[in-house]
mmCIF file of C-alpha atoms in Angstrom:
data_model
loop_
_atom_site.group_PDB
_atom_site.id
_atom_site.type_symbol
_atom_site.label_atom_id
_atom_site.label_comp_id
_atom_site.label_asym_id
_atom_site.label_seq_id
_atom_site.Cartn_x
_atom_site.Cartn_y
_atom_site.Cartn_z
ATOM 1 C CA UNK A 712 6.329 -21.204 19.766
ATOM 2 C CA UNK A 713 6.459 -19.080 16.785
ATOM 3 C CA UNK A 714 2.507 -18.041 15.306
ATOM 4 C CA UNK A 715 2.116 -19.715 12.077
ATOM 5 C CA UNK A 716 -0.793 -17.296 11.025
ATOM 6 C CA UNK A 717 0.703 -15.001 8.328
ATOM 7 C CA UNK A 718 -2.813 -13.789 6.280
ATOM 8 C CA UNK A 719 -2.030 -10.218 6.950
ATOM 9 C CA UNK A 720 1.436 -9.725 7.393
ATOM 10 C CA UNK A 721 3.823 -8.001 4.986
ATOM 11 C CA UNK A 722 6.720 -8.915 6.870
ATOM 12 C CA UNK A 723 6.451 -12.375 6.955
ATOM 13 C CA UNK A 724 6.809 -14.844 3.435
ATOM 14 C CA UNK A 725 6.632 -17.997 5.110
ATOM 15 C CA UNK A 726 3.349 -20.072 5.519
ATOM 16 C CA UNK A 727 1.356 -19.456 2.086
ATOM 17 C CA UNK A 728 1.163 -21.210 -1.087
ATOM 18 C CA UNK A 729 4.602 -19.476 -2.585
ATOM 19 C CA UNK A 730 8.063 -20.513 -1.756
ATOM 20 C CA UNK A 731 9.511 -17.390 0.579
ATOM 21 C CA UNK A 732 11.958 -16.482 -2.026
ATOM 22 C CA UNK A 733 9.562 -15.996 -4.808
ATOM 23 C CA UNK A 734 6.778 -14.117 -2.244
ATOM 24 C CA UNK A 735 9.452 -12.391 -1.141
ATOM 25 C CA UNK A 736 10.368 -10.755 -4.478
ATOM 26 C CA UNK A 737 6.660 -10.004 -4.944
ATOM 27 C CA UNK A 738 6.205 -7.906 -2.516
ATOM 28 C CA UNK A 739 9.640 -5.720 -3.125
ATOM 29 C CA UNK A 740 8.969 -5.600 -6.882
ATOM 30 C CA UNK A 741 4.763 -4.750 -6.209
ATOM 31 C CA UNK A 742 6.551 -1.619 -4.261
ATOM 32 C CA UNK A 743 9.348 -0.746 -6.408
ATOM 33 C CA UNK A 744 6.520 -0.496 -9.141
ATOM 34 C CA UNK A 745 4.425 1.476 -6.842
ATOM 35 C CA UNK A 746 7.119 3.860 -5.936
ATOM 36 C CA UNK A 747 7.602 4.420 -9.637
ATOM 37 C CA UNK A 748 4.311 5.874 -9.657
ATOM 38 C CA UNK A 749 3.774 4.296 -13.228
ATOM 39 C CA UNK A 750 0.883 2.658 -11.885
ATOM 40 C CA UNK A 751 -1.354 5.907 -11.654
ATOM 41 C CA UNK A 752 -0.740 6.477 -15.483
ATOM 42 C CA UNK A 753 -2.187 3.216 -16.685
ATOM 43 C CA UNK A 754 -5.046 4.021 -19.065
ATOM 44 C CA UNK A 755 -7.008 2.751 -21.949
ATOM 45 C CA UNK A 756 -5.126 1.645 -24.677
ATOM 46 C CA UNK A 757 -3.656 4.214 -27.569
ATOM 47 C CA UNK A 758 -1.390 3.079 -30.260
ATOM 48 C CA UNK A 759 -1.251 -0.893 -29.089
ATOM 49 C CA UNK A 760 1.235 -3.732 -30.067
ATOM 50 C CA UNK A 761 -1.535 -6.041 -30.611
ATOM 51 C CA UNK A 762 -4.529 -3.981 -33.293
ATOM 52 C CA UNK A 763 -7.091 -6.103 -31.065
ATOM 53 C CA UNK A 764 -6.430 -4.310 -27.984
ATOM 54 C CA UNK A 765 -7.810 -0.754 -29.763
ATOM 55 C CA UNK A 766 -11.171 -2.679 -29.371
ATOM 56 C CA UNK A 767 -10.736 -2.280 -25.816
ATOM 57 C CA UNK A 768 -10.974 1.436 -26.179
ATOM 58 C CA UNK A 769 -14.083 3.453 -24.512
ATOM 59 C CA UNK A 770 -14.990 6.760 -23.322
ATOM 60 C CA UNK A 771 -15.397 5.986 -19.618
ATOM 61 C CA UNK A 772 -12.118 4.481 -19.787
ATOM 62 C CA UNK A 773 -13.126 1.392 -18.020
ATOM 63 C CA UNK A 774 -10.759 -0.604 -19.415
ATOM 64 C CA UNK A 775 -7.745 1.948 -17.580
ATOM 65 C CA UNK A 776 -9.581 1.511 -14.402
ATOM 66 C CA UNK A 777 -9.986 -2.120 -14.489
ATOM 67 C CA UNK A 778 -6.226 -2.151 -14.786
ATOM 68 C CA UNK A 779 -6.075 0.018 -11.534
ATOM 69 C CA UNK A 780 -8.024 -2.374 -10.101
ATOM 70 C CA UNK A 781 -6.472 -5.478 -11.097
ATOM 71 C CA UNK A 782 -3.190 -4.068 -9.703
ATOM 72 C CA UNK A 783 -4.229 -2.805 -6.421
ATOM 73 C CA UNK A 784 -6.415 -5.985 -5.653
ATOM 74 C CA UNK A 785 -3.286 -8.231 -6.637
ATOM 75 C CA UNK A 786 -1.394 -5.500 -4.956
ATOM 76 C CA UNK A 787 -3.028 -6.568 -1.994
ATOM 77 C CA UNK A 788 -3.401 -10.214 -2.257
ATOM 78 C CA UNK A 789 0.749 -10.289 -2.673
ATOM 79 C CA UNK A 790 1.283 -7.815 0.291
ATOM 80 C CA UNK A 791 -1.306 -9.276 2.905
ATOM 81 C CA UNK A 792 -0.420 -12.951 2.046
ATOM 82 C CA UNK A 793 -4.151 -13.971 0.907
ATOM 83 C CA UNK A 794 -3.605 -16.065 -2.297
ATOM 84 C CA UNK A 795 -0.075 -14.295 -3.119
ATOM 85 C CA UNK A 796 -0.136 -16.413 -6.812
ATOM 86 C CA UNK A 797 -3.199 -15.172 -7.585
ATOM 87 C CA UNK A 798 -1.759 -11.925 -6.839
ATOM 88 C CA UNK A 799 1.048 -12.063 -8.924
ATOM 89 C CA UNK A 800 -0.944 -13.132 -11.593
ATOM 90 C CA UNK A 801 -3.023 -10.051 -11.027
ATOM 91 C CA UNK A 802 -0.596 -6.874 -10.992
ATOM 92 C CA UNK A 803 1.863 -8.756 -13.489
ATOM 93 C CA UNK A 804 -1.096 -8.964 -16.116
ATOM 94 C CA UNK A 805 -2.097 -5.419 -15.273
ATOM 95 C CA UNK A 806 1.425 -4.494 -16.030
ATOM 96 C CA UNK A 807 1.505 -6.035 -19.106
ATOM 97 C CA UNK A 808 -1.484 -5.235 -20.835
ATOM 98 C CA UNK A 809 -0.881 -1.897 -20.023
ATOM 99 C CA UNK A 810 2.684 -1.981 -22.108
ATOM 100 C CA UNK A 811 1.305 -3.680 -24.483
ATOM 101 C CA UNK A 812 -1.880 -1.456 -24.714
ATOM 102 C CA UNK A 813 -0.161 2.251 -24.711
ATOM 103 C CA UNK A 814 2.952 1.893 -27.042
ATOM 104 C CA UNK A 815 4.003 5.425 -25.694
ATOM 105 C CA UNK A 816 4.350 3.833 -22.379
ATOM 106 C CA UNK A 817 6.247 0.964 -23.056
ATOM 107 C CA UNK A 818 9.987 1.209 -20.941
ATOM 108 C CA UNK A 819 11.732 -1.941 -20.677
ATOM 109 C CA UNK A 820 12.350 -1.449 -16.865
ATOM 110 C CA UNK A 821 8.467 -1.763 -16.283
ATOM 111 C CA UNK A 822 8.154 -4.670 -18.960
ATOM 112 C CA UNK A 823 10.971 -6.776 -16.727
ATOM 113 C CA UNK A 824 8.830 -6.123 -14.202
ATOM 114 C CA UNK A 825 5.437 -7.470 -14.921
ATOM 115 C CA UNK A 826 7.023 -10.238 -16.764
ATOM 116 C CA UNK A 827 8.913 -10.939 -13.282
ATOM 117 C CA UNK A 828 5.333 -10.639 -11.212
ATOM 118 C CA UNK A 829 3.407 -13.245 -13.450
ATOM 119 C CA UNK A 830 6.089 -15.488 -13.824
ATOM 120 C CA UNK A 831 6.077 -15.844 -9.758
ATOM 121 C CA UNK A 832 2.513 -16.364 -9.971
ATOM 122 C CA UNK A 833 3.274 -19.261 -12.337
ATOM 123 C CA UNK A 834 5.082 -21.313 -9.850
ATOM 124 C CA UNK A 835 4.708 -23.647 -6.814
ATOM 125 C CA UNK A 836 5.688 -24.045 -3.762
ATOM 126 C CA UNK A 837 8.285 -26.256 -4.563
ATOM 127 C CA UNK A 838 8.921 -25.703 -8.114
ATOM 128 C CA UNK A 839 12.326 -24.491 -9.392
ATOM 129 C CA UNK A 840 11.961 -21.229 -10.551
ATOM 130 C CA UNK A 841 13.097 -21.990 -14.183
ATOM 131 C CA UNK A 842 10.666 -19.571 -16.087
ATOM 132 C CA UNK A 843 12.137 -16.440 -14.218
ATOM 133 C CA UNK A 844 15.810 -18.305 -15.407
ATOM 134 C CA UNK A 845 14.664 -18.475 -18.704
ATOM 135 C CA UNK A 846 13.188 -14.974 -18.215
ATOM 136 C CA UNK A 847 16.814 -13.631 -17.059
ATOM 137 C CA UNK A 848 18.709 -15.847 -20.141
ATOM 138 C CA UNK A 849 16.215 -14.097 -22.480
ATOM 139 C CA UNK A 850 17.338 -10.786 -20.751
ATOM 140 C CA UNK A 851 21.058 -10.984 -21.376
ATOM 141 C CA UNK A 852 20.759 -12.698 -24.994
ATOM 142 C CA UNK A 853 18.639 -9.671 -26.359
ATOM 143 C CA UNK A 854 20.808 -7.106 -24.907
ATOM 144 C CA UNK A 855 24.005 -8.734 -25.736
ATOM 145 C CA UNK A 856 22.499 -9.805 -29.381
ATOM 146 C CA UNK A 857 21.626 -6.100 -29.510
ATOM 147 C CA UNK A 858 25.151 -4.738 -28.741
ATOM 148 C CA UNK A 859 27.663 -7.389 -30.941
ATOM 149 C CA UNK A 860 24.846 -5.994 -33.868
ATOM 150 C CA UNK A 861 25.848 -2.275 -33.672
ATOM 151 C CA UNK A 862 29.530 -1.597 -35.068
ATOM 152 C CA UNK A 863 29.527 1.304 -32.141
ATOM 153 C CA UNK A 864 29.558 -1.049 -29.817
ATOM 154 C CA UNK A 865 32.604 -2.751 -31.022
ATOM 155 C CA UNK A 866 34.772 0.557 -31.343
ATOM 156 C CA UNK A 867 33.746 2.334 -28.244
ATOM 157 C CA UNK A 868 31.781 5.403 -29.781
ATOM 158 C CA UNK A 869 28.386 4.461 -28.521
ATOM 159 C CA UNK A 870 30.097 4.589 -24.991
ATOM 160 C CA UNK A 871 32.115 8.123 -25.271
ATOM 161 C CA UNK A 872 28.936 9.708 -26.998
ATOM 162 C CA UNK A 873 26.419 7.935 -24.498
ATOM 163 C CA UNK A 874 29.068 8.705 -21.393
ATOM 164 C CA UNK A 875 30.249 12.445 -22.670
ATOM 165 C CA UNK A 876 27.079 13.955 -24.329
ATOM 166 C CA UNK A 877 23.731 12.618 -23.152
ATOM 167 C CA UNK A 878 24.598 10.907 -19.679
ATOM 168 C CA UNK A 879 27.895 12.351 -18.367
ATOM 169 C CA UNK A 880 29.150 9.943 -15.777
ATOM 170 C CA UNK A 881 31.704 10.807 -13.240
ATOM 171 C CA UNK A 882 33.347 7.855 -13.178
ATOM 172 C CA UNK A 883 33.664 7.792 -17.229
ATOM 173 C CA UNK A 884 35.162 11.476 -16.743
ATOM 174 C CA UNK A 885 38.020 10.673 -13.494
ATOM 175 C CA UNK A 886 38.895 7.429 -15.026
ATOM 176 C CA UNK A 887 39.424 8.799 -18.788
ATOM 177 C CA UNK A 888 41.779 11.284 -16.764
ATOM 178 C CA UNK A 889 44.432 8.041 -17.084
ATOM 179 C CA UNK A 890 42.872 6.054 -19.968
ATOM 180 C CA UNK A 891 42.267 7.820 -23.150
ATOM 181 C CA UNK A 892 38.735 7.883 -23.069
ATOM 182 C CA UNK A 893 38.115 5.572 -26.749
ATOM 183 C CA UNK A 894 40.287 3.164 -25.123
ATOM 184 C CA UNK A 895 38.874 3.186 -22.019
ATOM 185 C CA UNK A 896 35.349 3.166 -23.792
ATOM 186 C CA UNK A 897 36.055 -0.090 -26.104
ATOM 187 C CA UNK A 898 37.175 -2.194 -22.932
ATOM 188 C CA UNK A 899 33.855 -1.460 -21.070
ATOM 189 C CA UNK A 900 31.844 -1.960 -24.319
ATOM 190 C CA UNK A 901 34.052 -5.444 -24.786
ATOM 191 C CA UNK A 902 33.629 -6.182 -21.136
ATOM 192 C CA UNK A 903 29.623 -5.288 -20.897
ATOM 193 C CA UNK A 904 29.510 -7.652 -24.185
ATOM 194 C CA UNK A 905 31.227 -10.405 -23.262
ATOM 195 C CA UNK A 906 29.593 -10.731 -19.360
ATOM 196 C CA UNK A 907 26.266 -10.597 -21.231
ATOM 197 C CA UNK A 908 26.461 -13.340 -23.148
ATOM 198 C CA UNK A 909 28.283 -15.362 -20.646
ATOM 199 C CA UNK A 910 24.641 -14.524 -18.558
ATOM 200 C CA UNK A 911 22.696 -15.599 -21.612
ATOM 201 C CA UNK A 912 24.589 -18.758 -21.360
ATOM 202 C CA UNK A 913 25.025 -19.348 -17.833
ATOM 203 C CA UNK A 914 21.374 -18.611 -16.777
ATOM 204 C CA UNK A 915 20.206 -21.362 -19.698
ATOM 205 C CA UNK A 916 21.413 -23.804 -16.659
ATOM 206 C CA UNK A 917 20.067 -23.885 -13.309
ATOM 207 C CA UNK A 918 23.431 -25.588 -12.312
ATOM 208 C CA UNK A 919 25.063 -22.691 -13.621
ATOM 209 C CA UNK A 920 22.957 -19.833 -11.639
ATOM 210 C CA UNK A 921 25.213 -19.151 -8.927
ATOM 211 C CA UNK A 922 27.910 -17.610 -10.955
ATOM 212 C CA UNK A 923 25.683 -16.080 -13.339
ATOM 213 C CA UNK A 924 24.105 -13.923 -10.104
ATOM 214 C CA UNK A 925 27.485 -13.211 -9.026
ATOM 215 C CA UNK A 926 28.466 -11.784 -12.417
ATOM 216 C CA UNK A 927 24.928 -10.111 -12.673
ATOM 217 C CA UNK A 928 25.983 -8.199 -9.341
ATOM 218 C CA UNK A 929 29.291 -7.410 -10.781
ATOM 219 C CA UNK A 930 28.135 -5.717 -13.994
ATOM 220 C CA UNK A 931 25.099 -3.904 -12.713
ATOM 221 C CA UNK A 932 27.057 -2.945 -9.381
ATOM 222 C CA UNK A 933 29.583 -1.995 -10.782
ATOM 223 C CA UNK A 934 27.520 0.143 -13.731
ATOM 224 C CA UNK A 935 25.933 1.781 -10.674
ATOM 225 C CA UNK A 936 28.697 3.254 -8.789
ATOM 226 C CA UNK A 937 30.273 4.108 -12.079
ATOM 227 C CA UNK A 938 27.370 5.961 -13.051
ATOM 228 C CA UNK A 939 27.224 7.335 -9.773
ATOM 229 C CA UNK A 940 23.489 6.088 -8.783
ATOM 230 C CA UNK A 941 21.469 6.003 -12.310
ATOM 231 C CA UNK A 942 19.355 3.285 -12.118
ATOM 232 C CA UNK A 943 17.797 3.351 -15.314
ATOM 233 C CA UNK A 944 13.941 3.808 -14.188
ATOM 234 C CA UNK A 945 14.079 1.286 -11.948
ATOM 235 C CA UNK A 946 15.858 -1.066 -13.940
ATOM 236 C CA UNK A 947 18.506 -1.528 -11.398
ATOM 237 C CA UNK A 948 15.858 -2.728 -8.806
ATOM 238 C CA UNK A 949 14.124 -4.838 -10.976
ATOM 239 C CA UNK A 950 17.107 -6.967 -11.664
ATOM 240 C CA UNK A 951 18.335 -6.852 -8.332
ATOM 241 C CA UNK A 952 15.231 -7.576 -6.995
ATOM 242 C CA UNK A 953 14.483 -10.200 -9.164
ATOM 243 C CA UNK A 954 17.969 -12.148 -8.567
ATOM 244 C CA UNK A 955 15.740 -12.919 -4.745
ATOM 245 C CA UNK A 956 14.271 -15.560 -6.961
ATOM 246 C CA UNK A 957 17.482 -17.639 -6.862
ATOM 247 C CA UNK A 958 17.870 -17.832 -3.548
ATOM 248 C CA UNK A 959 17.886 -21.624 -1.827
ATOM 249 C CA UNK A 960 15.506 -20.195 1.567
ATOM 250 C CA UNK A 961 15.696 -22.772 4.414
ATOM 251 C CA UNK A 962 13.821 -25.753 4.669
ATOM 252 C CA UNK A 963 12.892 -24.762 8.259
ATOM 253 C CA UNK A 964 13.065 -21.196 10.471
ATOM 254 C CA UNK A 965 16.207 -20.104 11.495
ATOM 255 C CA UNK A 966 17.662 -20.803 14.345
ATOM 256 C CA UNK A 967 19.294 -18.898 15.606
ATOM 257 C CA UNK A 968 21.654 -18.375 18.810
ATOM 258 C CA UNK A 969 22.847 -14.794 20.623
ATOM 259 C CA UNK A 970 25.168 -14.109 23.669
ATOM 260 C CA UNK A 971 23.258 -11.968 26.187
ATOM 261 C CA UNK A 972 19.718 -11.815 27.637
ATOM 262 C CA UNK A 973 16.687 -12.537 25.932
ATOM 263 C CA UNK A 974 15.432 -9.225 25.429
ATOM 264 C CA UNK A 975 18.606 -7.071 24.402
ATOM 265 C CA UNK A 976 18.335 -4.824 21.873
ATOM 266 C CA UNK A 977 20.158 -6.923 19.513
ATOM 267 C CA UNK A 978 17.928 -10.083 20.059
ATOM 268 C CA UNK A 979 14.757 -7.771 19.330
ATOM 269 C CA UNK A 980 15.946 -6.528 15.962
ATOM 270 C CA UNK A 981 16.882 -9.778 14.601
ATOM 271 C CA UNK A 982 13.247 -10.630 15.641
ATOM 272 C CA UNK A 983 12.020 -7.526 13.771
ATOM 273 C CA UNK A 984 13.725 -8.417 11.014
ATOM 274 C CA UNK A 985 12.360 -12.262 10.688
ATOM 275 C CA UNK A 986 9.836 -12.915 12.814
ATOM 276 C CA UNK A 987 9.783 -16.151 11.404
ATOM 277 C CA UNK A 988 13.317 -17.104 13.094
ATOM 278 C CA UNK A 989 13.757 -18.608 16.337
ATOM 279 C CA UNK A 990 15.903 -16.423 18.228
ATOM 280 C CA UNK A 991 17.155 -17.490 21.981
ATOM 281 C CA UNK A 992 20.140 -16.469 24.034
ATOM 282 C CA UNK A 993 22.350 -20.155 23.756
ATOM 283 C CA UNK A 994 25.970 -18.787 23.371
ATOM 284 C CA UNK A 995 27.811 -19.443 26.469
ATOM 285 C CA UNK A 996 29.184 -15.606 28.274
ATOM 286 C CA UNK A 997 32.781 -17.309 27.944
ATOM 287 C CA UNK A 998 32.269 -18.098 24.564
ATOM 288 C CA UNK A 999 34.358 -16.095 21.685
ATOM 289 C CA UNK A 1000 31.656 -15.826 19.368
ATOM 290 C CA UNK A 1001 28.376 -13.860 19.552
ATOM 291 C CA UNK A 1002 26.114 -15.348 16.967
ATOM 292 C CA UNK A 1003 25.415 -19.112 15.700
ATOM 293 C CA UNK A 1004 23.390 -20.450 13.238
ATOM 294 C CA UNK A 1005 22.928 -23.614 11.439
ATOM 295 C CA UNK A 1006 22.359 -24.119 7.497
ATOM 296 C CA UNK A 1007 22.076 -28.092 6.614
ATOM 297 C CA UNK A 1008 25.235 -29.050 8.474
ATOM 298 C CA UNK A 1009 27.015 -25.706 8.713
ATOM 299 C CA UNK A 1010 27.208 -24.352 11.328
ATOM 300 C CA UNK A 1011 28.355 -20.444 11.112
ATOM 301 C CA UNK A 1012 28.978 -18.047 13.477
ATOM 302 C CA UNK A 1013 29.492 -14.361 13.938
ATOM 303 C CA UNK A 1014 30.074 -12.202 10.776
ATOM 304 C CA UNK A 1015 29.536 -15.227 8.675
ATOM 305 C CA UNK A 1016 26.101 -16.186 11.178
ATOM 306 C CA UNK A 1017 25.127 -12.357 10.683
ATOM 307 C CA UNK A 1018 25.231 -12.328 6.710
ATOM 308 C CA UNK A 1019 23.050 -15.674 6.540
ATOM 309 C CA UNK A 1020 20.448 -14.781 8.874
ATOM 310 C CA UNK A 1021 20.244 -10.976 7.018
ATOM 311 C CA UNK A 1022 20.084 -12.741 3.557
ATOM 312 C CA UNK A 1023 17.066 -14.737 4.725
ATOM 313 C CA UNK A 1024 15.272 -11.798 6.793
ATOM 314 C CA UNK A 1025 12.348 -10.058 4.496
ATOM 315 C CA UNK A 1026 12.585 -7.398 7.163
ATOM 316 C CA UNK A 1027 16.431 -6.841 5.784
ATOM 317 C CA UNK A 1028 14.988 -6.245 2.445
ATOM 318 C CA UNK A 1029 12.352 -3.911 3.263
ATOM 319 C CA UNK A 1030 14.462 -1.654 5.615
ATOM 320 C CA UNK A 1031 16.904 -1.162 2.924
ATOM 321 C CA UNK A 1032 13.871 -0.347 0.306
ATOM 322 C CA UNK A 1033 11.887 1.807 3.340
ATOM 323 C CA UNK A 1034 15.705 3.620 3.828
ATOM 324 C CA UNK A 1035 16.087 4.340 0.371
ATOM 325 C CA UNK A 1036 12.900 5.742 -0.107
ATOM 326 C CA UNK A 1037 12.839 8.076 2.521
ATOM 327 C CA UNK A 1038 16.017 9.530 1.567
ATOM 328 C CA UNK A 1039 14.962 9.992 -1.597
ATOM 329 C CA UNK A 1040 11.811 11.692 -0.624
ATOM 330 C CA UNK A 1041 14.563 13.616 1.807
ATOM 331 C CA UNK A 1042 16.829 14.543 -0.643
ATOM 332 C CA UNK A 1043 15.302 14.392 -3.793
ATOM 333 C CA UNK A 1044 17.378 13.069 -6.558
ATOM 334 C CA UNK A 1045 20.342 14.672 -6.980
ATOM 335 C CA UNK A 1046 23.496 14.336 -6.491
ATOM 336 C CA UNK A 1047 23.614 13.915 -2.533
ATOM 337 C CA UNK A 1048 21.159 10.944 -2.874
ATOM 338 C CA UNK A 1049 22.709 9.535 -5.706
ATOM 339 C CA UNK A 1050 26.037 9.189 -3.736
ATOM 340 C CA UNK A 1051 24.710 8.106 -0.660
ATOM 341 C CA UNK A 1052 22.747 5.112 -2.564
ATOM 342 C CA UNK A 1053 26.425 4.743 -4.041
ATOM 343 C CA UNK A 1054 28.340 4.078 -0.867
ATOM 344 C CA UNK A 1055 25.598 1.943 0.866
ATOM 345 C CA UNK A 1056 25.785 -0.232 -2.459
ATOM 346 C CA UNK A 1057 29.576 -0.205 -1.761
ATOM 347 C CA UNK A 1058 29.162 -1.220 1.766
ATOM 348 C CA UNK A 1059 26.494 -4.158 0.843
ATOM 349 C CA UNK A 1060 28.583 -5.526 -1.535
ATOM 350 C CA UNK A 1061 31.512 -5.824 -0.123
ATOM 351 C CA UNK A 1062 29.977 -7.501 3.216
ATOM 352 C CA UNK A 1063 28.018 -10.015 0.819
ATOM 353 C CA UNK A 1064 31.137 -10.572 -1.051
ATOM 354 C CA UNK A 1065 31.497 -14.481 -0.714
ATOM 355 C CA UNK A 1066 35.262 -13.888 -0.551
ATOM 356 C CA UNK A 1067 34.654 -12.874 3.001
ATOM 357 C CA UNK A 1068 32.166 -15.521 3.790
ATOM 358 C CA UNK A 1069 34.318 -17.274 6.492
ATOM 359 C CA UNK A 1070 33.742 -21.117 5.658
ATOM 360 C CA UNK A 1071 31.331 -20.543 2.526
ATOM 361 C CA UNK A 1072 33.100 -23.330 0.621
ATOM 362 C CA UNK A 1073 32.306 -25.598 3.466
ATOM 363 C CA UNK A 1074 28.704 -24.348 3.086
ATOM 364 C CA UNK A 1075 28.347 -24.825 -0.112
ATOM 365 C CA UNK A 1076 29.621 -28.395 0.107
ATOM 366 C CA UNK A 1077 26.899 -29.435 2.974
ATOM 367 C CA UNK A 1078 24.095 -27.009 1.989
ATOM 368 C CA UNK A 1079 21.462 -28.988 -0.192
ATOM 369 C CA UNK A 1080 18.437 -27.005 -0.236
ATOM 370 C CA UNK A 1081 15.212 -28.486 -0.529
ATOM 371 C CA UNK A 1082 13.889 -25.738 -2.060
ATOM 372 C CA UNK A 1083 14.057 -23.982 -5.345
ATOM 373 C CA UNK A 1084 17.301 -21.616 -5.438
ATOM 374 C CA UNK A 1085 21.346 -21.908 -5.763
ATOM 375 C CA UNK A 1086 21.903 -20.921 -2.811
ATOM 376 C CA UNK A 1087 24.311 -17.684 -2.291
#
């Protein structure tokens, strides 16, 4: 019988007052900020959106260090499962009055971010997450509002300057190699324009999520391994990240069914990875297949069984941020980090690629989630 205790344990997002898909991107986004190290450069406020927050200003710089504190007790709260909304709350309000304190500060990658945090402290259990939607629709509109403003944007220039001069991308450079490069420039620029406000649109309509995450994967994946691994801050995570929101968890653990004993290797890391699951040797030795699980009436098995029970393991998520962390602290960032993030972003994408879902149209037909999400 699996423990149903989780107060104090970061792998597990089942059993508190969240839904698992919202906890879930808590956690990664409270360490994505943390990794950022932004965090330690929170401080009283200077130069402030809002003239009342210069009244906040004082020479011990409380107000700085209540900030800390606010974000390392919420911090904690989201991490160790002990009032997770409350924790949200916590380190997305931190966030915020921080960008809106220090105008100097302010980077739009961070703002996503807290607004991200809060808004999962905002919802229920059960609760559709329609303010993050909204949050996502408000996203796309101001970026693609921005972009059909600026007549660069419409010829291409903004792109060859931006692509050339201050962020020379290799994938700009090969490509332009067989595309002049204002040519090649104006169809990205048309292409980044036109899937933007097709996201504005799409994410305006929860029953119009699921392709809006699938184009949201396309433009940002592909903008990664074009630009070979910028990520903007950690823009690329946020967004990413915060896509976990729209995920339709199960209703109930996993269940899940292996070929082999009990204890192999491969039993003990799905277990590792969701501790929540129910994992049991059930496949018959003569059987051809070597994994089975059930969602609603589906039933899916090997590669297909595999990509389900990853997409609903936090310990999945985690590994891949833990992996990506150490080889940056490894490798640093240049160029041999940049390329390895590049190819395991390849790799990811191309499993989760529902083109090679075997049956996914079937599982979309009989999967009705009871919980918030569209599900994948």
């Amino acid at each position: 019988m699996k423990s149903t205790w989780t107060i104090g344990c970061p792998w597990r997002v089942d059993g508190t007052g969240m839904s698992p898909n919202l906890l879930l991107m808590a956690k990664l986004l409270v360490l994505v900020f943390a990794r950022g190290g932004a965090w330690a450069r929170m401080s009283d406020p200077f130069l402030p959106f809002f003239p009342w927050l210069d009244q906040m200003r004082s020479q011990g710089s409380w107000f700085g260090h209540g900030l800390h504190l606010m974000f390392l007790v919420g911090a904690a709260a989201v991490l160790l499962n002990v009032r997770p909304r409350i924790g949200c709350l916590l380190t997305g309000a931190a966030i915020l009055l921080w960008q809106f304190g220090v105008m100097p500060e302010f980077r739009n990658h961070i703002f996503i971010c807290g607004c991200l945090l809060f808004l999962a402290g905002c919802h229920g259990r059960t609760a559709d997450p329609w303010l993050i939607r909204w949050q996502f629709a408000l996203i796309y509109a101001g970026a693609a509002t921005n972009k059909l403003l600026q007549a660069d944007w419409w010829t291409g220039q903004f792109l060859v300057t931006w692509l050339t001069a201050e962020l020379p991308a290799a994938g700009f450079r090969h490509a332009s190699k067989l595309v002049p490069p204002l040519l090649l420039a104006k169809l990205l620029s048309w292409f980044t324009m036109v899937a933007e406000v097709a996201l504005a649109v799409c994410f305006c309509r929860r029953q119009r999520v699921r392709p809006a995450v699938w184009i949201v994967l396309l433009l940002h994946g592909g903008m990664f391994v074009f630009l070979v691994g910028n990520r903007f801050g950690h823009f690329i995570e946020d967004i990413l990240v915060g896509l976990i929101a729209f995920l339709s968890w199960p209703q109930q653990p996993l269940e899940v069914r292996t070929k082999g004993p009990d204890e192999s290797l491969f039993s003990r890391l799905l277990r590792f990875l969701n501790p929540a699951a129910s994992v049991h040797p059930a496949v018959p030795h003569k059987s051809a297949d070597w994994l089975e699980t059930t969602i609603g009436e589906a039933r899916l098995t090997n590669g297909a069984a595999l990509r389900t029970v990853l997409l609903f393991s936090p310990g999945f998520y985690f590994v891949l941020f833990a992996g990506d962390w150490a080889l940056e602290s490894l490798l640093g960032q240049g160029n041999i980090h940049r390329y390895l993030s590049v190819a395991v972003a390849v790799v990811l994408m191309a499993s989760f690629a529902p083109a090679h879902w075997h049956g996914w149209r079937h599982l979309g037909r009989h999967f009705r989630p009871e919980r918030p999400g569209v599900g994948l």
